[in-house]
Each structure stands twice: as structure tokens, then as C-alpha cells.
PDB file of C-alpha atoms in Angstrom:
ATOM      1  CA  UNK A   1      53.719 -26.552   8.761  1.00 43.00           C
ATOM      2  CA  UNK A   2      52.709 -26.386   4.957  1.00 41.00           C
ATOM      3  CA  UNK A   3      54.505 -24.264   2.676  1.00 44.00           C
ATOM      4  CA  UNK A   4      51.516 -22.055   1.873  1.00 41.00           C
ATOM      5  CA  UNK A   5      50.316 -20.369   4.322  1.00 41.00           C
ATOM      6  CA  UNK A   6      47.439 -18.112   4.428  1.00 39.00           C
ATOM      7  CA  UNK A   7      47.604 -14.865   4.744  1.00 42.00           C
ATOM      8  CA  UNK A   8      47.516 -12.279   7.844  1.00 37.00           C
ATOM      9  CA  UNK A   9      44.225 -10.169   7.301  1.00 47.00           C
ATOM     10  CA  UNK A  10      44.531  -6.718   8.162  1.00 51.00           C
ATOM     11  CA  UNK A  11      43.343  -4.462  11.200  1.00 51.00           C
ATOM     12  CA  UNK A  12      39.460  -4.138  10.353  1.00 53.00           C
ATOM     13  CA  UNK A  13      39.141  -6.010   7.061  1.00 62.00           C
ATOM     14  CA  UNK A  14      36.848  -9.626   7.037  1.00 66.00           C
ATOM     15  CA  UNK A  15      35.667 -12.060   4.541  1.00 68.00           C
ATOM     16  CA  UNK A  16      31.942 -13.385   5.590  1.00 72.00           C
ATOM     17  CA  UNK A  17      29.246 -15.057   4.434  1.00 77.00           C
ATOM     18  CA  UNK A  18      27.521 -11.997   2.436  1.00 83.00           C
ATOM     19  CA  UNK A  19      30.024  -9.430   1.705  1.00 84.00           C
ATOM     20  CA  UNK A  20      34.116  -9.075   1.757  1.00 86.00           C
ATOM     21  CA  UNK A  21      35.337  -6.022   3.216  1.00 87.00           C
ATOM     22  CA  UNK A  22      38.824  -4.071   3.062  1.00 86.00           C
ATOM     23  CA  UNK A  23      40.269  -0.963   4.078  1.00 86.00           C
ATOM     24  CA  UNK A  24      41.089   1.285   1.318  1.00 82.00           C
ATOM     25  CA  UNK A  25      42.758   4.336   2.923  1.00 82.00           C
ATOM     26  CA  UNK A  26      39.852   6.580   4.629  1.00 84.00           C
ATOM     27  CA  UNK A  27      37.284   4.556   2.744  1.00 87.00           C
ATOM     28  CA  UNK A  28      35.957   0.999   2.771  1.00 87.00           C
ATOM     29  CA  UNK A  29      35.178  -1.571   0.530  1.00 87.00           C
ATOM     30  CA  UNK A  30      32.486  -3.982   0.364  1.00 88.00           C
ATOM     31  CA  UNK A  31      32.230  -6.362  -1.735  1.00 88.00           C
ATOM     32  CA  UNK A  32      28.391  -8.384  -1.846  1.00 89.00           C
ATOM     33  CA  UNK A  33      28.861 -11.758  -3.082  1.00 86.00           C
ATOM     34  CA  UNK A  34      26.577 -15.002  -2.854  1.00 84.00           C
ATOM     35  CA  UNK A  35      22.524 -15.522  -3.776  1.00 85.00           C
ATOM     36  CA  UNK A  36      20.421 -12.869  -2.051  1.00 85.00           C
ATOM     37  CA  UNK A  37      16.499 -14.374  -2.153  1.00 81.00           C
ATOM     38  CA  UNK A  38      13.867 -13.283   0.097  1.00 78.00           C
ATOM     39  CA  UNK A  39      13.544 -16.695   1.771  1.00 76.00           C
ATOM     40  CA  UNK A  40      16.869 -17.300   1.898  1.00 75.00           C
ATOM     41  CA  UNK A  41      17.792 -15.177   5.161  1.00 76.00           C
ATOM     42  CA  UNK A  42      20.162 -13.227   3.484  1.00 79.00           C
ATOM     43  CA  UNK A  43      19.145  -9.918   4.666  1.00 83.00           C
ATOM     44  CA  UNK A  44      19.155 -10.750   8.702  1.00 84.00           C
ATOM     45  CA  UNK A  45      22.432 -12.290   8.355  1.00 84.00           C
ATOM     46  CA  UNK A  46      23.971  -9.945   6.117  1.00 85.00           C
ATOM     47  CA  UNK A  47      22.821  -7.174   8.833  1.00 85.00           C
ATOM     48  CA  UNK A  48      24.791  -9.025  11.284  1.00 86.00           C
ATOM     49  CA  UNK A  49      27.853  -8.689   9.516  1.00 86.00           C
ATOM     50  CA  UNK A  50      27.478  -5.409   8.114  1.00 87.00           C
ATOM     51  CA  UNK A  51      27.015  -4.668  12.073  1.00 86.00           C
ATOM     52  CA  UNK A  52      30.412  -5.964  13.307  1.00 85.00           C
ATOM     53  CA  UNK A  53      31.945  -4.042  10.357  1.00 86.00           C
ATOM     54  CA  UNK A  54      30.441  -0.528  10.771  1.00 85.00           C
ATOM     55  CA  UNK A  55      31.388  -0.934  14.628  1.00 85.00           C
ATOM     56  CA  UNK A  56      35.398  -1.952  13.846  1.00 85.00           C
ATOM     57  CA  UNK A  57      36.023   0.926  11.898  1.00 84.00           C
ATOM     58  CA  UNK A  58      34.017   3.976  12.929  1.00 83.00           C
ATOM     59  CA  UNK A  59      37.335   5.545  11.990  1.00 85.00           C
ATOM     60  CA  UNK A  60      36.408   5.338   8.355  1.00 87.00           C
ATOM     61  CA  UNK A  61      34.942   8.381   6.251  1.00 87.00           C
ATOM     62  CA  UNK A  62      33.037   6.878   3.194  1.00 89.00           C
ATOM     63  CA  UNK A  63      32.175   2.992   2.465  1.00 91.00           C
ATOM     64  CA  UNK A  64      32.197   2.256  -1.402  1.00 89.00           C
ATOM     65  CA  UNK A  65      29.702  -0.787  -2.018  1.00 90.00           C
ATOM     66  CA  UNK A  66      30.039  -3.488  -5.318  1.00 88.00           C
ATOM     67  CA  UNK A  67      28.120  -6.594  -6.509  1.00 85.00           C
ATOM     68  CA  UNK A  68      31.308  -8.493  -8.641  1.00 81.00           C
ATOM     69  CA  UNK A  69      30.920 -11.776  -6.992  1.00 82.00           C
ATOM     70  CA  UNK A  70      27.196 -11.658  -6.155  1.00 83.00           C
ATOM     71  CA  UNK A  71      25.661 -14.881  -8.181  1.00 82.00           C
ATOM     72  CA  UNK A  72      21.816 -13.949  -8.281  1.00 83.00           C
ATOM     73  CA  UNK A  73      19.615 -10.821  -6.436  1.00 85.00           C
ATOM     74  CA  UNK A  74      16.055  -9.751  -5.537  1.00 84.00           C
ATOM     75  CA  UNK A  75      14.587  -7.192  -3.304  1.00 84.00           C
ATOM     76  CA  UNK A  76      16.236  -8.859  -0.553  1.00 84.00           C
ATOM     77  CA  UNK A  77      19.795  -6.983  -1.751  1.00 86.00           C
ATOM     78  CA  UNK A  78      17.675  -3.478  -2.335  1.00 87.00           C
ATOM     79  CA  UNK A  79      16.777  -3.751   1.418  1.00 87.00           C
ATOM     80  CA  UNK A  80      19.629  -4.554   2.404  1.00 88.00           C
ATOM     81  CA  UNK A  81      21.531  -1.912   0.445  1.00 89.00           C
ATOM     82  CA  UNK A  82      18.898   0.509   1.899  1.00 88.00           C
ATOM     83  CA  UNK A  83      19.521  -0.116   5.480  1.00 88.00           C
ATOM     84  CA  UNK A  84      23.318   0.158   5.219  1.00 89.00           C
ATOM     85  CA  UNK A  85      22.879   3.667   3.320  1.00 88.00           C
ATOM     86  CA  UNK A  86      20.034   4.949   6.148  1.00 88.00           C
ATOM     87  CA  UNK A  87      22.589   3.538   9.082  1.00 88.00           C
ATOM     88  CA  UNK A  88      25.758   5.356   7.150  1.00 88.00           C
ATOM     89  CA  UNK A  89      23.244   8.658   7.003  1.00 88.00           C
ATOM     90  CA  UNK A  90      22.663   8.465  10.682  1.00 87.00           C
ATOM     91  CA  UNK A  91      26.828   8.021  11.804  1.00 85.00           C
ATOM     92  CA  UNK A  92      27.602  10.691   9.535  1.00 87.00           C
ATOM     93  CA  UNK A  93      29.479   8.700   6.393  1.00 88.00           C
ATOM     94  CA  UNK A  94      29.411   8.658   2.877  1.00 88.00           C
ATOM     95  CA  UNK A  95      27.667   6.119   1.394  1.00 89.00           C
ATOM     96  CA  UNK A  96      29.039   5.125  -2.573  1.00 87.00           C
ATOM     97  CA  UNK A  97      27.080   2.704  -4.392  1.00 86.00           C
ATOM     98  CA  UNK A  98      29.577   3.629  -7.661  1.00 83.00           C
ATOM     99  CA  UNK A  99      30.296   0.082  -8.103  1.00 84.00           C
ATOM    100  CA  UNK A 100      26.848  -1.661  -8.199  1.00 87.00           C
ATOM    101  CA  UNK A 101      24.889  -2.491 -11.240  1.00 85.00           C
ATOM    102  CA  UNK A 102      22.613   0.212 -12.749  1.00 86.00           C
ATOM    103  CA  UNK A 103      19.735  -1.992 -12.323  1.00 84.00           C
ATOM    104  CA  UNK A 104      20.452  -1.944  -8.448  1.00 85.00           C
ATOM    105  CA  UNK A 105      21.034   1.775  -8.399  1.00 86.00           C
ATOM    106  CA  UNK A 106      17.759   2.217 -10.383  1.00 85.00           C
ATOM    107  CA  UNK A 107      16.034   0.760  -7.486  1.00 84.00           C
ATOM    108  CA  UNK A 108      18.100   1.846  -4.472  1.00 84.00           C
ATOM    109  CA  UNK A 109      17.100   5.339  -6.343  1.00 83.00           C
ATOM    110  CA  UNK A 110      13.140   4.745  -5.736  1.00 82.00           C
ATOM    111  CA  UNK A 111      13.412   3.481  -2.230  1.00 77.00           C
ATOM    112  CA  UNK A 112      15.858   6.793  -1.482  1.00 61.00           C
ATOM    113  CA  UNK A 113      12.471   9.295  -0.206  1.00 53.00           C
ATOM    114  CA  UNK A 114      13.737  10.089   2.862  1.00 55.00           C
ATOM    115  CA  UNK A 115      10.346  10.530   5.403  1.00 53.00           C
ATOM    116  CA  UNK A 116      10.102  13.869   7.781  1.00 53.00           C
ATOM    117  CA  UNK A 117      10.920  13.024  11.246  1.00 56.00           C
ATOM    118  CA  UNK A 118       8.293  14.390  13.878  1.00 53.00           C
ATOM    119  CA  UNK A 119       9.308  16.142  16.670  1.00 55.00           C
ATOM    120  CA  UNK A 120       7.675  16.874  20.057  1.00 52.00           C
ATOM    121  CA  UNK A 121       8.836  20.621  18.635  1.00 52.00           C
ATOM    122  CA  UNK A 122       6.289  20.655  15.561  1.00 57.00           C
ATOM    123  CA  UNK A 123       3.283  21.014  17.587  1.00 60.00           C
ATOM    124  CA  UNK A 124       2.621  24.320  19.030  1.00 70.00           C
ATOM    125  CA  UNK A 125      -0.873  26.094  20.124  1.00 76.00           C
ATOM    126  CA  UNK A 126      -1.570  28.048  16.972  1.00 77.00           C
ATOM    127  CA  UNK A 127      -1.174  24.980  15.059  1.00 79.00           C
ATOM    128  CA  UNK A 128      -3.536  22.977  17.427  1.00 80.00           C
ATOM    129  CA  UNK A 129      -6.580  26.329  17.017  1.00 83.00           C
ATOM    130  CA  UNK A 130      -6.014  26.267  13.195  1.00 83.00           C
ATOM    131  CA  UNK A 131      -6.232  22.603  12.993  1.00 84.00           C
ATOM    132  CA  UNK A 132      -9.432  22.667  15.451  1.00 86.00           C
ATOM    133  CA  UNK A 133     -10.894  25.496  13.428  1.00 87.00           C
ATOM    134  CA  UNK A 134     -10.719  24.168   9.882  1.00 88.00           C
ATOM    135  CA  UNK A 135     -11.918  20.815  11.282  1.00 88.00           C
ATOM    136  CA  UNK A 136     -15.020  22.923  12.506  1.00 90.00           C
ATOM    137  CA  UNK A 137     -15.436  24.718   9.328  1.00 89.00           C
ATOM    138  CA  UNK A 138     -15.510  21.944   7.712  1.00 91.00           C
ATOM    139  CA  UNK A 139     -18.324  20.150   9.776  1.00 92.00           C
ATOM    140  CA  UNK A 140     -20.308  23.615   9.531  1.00 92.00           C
ATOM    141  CA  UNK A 141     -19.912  23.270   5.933  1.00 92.00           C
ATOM    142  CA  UNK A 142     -21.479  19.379   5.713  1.00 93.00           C
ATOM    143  CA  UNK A 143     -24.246  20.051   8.151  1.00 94.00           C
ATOM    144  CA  UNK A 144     -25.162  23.358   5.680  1.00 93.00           C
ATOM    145  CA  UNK A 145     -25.157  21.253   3.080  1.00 92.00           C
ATOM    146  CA  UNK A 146     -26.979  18.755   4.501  1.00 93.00           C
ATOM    147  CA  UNK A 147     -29.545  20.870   5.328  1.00 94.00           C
ATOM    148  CA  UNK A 148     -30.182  22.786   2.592  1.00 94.00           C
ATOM    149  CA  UNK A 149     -30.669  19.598   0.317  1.00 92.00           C
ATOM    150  CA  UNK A 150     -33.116  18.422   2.630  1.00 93.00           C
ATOM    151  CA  UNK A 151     -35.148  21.821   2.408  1.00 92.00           C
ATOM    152  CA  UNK A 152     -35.180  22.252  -1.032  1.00 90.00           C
ATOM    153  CA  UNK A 153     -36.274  18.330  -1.469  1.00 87.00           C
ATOM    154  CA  UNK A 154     -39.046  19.342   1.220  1.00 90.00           C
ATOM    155  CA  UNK A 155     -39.884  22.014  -0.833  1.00 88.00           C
ATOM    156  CA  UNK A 156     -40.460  20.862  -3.955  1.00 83.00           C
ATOM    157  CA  UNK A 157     -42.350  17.629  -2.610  1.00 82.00           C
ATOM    158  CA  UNK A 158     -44.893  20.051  -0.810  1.00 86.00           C
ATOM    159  CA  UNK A 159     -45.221  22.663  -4.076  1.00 83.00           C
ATOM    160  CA  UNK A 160     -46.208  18.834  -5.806  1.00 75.00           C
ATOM    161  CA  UNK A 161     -48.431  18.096  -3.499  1.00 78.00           C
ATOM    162  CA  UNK A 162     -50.230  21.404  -3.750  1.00 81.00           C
ATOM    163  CA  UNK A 163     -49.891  21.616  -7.468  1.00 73.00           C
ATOM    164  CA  UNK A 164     -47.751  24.116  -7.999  1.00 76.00           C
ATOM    165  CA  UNK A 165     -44.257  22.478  -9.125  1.00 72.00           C
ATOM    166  CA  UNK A 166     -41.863  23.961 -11.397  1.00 73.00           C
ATOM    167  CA  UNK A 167     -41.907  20.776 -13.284  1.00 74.00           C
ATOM    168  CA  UNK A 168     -44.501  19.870 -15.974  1.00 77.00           C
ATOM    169  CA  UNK A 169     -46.838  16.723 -15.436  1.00 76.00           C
ATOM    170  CA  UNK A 170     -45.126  15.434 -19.343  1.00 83.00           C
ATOM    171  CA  UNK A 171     -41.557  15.939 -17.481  1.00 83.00           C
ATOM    172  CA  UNK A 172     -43.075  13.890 -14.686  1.00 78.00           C
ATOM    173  CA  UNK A 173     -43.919  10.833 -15.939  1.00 85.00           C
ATOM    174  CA  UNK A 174     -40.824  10.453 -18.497  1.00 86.00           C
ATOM    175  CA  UNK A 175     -38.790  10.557 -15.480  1.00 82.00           C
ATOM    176  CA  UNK A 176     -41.162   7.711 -13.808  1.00 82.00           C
ATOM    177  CA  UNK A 177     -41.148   5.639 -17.112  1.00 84.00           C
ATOM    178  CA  UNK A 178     -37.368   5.949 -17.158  1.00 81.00           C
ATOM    179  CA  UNK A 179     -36.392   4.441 -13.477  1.00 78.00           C
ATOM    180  CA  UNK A 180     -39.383   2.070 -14.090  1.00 78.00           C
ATOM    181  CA  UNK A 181     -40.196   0.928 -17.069  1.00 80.00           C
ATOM    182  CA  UNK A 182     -36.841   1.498 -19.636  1.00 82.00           C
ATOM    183  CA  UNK A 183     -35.056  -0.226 -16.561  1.00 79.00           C
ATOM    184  CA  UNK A 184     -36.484  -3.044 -16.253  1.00 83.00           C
ATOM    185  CA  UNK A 185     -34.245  -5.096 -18.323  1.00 86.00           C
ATOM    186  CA  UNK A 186     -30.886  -3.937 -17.118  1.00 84.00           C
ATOM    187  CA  UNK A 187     -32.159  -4.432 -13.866  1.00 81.00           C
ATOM    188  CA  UNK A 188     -33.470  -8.244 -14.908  1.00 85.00           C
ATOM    189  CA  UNK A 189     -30.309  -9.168 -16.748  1.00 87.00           C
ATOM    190  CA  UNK A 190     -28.103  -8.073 -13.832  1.00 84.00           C
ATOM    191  CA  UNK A 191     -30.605  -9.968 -11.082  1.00 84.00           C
ATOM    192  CA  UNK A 192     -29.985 -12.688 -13.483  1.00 88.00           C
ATOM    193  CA  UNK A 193     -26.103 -13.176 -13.720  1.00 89.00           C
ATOM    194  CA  UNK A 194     -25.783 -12.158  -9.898  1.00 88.00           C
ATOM    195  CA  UNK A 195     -28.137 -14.782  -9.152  1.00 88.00           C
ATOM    196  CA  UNK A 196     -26.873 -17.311 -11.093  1.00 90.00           C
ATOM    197  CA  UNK A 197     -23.158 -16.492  -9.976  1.00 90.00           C
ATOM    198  CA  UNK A 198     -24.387 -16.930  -6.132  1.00 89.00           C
ATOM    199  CA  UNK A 199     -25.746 -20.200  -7.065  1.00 91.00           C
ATOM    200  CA  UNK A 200     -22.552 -21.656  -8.583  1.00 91.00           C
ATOM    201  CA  UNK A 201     -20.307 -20.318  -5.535  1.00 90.00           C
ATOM    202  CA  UNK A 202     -22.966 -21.772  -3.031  1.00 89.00           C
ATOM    203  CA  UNK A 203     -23.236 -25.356  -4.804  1.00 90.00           C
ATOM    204  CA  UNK A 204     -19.852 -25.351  -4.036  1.00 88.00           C
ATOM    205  CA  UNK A 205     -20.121 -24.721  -0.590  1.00 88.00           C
ATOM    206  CA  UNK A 206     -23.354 -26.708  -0.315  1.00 88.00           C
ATOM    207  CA  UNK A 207     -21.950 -30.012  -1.851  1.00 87.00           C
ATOM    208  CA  UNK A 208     -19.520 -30.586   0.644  1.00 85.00           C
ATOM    209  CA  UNK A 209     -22.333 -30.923   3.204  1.00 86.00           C
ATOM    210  CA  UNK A 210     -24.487 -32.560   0.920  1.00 86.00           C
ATOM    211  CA  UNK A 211     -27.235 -29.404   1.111  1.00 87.00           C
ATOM    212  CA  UNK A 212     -27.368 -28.940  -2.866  1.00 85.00           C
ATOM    213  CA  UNK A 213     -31.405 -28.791  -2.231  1.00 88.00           C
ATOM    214  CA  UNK A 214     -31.001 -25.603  -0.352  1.00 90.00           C
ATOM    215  CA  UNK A 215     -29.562 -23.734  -3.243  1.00 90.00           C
ATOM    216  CA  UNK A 216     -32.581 -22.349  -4.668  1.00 89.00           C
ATOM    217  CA  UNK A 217     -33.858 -21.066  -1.175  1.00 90.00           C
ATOM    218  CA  UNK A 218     -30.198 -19.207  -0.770  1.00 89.00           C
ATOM    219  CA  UNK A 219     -30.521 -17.573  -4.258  1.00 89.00           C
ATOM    220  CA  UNK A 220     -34.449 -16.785  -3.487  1.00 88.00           C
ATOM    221  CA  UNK A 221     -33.809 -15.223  -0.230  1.00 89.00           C
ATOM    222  CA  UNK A 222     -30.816 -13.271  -0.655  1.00 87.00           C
ATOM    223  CA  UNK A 223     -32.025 -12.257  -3.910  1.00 86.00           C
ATOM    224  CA  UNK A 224     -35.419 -10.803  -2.493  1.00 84.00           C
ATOM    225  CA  UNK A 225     -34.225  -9.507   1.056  1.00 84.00           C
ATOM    226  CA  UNK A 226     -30.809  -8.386   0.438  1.00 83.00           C
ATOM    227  CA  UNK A 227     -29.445  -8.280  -3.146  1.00 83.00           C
ATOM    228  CA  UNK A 228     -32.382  -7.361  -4.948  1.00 79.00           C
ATOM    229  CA  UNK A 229     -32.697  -3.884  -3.692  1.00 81.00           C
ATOM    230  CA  UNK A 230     -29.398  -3.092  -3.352  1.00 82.00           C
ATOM    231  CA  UNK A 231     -28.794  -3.833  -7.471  1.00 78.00           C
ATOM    232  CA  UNK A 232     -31.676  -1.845  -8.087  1.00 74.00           C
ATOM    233  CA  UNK A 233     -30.741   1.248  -5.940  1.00 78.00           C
ATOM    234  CA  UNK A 234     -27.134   0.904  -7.474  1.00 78.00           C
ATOM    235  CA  UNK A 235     -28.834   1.015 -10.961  1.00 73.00           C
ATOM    236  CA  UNK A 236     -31.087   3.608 -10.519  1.00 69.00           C
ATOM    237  CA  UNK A 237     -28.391   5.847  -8.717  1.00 67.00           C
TER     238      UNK A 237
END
């Protein structure tokens, strides 16, 4: 046998991969070492070992968490951190992140919103009519609404028709020169750079199956079936 010898670890205590851990009284303490990157695996192993720990000493009343050996972290180490304070939550022990950096407990901070757990309890009948009745409310509300634009749009179309509009004739045709005329070249210049932008994309599509001839028939027809309206109603809106 060598004269050094390596020492007996106590009752509960282990030195992984991802974290050391010793008994400290009532408490524990881990220590996170290593490089903790997303595609490194870190967090599925590291919840392996943090496992096997939390299950040899349930006996334990707080576990005090530090990052003094830990060479480089990402979000990996937040999620990590995370899950060990949600599963310490849930077994009823303290969780002490005292001894991590504050950049860490900045972090582990924003990611602490704990979300309301539903119950089969919540629900109950009154809740279900008053749901159901503001939901129908609601609906009455839009189809009133609805309605009532479409009768007062009927309305003044037919007092047009039989000359008796509240608007003048002047009023009238300022509002037609405005969506027709004065619009015309915002309307052209945007036709324009949409047009030409479709053409560039679709060259490059086109070129690849040597169909660069078809370009101005793809611009022309989406242009005049699809595109073209569509601009102008977003304009005019």
C-alpha cells in the first residue's frame, strides 16, 4: 500500500462530475464546478446527480448552493439552479443561493414567478354561468355593433341616392379626389418597390430552374390579381 492514502468520504457527501457536496450540520453544501454550456449536457447530467443527492439525505433541512470552482456558465446553470430550488420547494427545504455570484442571483431572481396551480377545486357552477354569460354579452355586444354600422351605412347610401344627404356635393368630391386622385402616387411608388422586390426574390428562385423568362409574368400576375388590390385597400384604409 502507498503511504498516502485517500481519504474516507463521509455518510452522504460525493464529489461528481457537476457539483461537490458535503454535509454541514443540518444543512448541505454544494459546490457547482466545471463549464455549464447549453450543448454541453450539463444540465441532464447535473440533474442526475443532484437526484442521488437530494434522495441520500432527505434528513437535511436547508441546502446552501456556490459557484467557486465553476470555470464558465450560461443559461444552462440558471436552469439548472431553477429546478433544484422548485424540487427543494416541493420536499419542503430551504433553498440558499448565498454563495453564488450576483449575476446568477440576478437571473435565478427573474425566472423565480412561481405559476398558480389549477385544481379540479377552482371550477364550480357559478363560475361556469358567469363565464357563459359574459361570453354571451359579449357576442350580443359585436352582433349590435355590427348591425348598427351596417344600418346607418344603409342609411346614408339611400338619403344619397334620393338626394337628401347630410353631406354637401363640395364635401363629396374632395373626399373622391382624395382616395383617387392625391393617391395615386403613394399607391404607384409602393406598386413599384413591391413589384420590383418580388422580382428580385423570384429571379432567385427562377434561376435555379432556368425560368428567368417567367419573371415578368409572376410580377404581372400577382401584381394585378392579388397584390395590387390588397396595397391599395391597405392604403386607402
Amino acid at each position: 500500500m502507498s503511504d498516502k492514502e485517500t481519504p474516507l468520504k463521509k455518510q452522504g457527501e460525493s464529489d461528481g462530475v457537476w457539483m461537490t457536496f458535503r454535509r454541514d450540520g443540518d444543512e448541505g453544501h454544494c459546490v457547482i464546478k466545471g463549464e455549464w454550456t447549453v450543448g454541453g449536457g450539463a444540465v441532464r447530467s447535473a440533474s442526475l446527480e443532484w437526484s442521488g443527492i437530494l434522495s441520500s439525505n432527505l434528513d437535511l433541512r436547508a441546502f446552501r448552493f456556490s459557484a467557486s470552482e465553476i470555470e464558465s456558465w450560461d443559461s444552462s446553470l440558471i436552469v439548472f439552479l431553477d429546478l433544484c430550488r422548485r424540487e427543494l420547494a416541493d420536499s419542503g427545504k430551504g433553498f440558499d443561493p448565498a454563495g453564488l455570484p450576483a449575476g446568477i442571483l440576478k437571473l435565478l431572481g427573474m425566472c423565480g414567478s412561481k405559476r398558480p396551480k389549477k385544481t379540479g377545486s377552482d371550477f364550480s357552477l357559478e363560475a361556469g354561468v358567469e363565464f357563459f354569460e359574459t361570453g354571451l354579452g359579449r357576442f350580443r355586444e359585436t352582433i349590435l355593433g355590427l348591425a348598427c354600422f351596417w344600418a346607418e351605412w344603409l342609411s346614408a347610401f339611400l338619403l344619397l341616392f334620393i338626394g337628401r344627404s347630410g353631406m354637401r356635393l363640395r364635401d363629396l368630391i374632395m373626399a373622391c379626389r382624395s382616395c383617387g386622385a392625391s393617391a395615386l402616387p403613394i399607391v404607384t411608388l409602393i406598386s413599384f418597390l413591391t413589384g420590383l422586390t418580388m422580382a428580385f426574390v423570384g429571379s432567385v428562385q427562377l434561376e435555379k430552374f432556368n425560368a428567368k423568362i417567367y419573371i415578368a409574368d409572376l410580377v404581372s400576375l400577382a401584381m394585378v390579381r392579388e397584390m395590387g388590390a390588397l396595397m391599395v385597400a391597405i392604403v386607402m384604409a
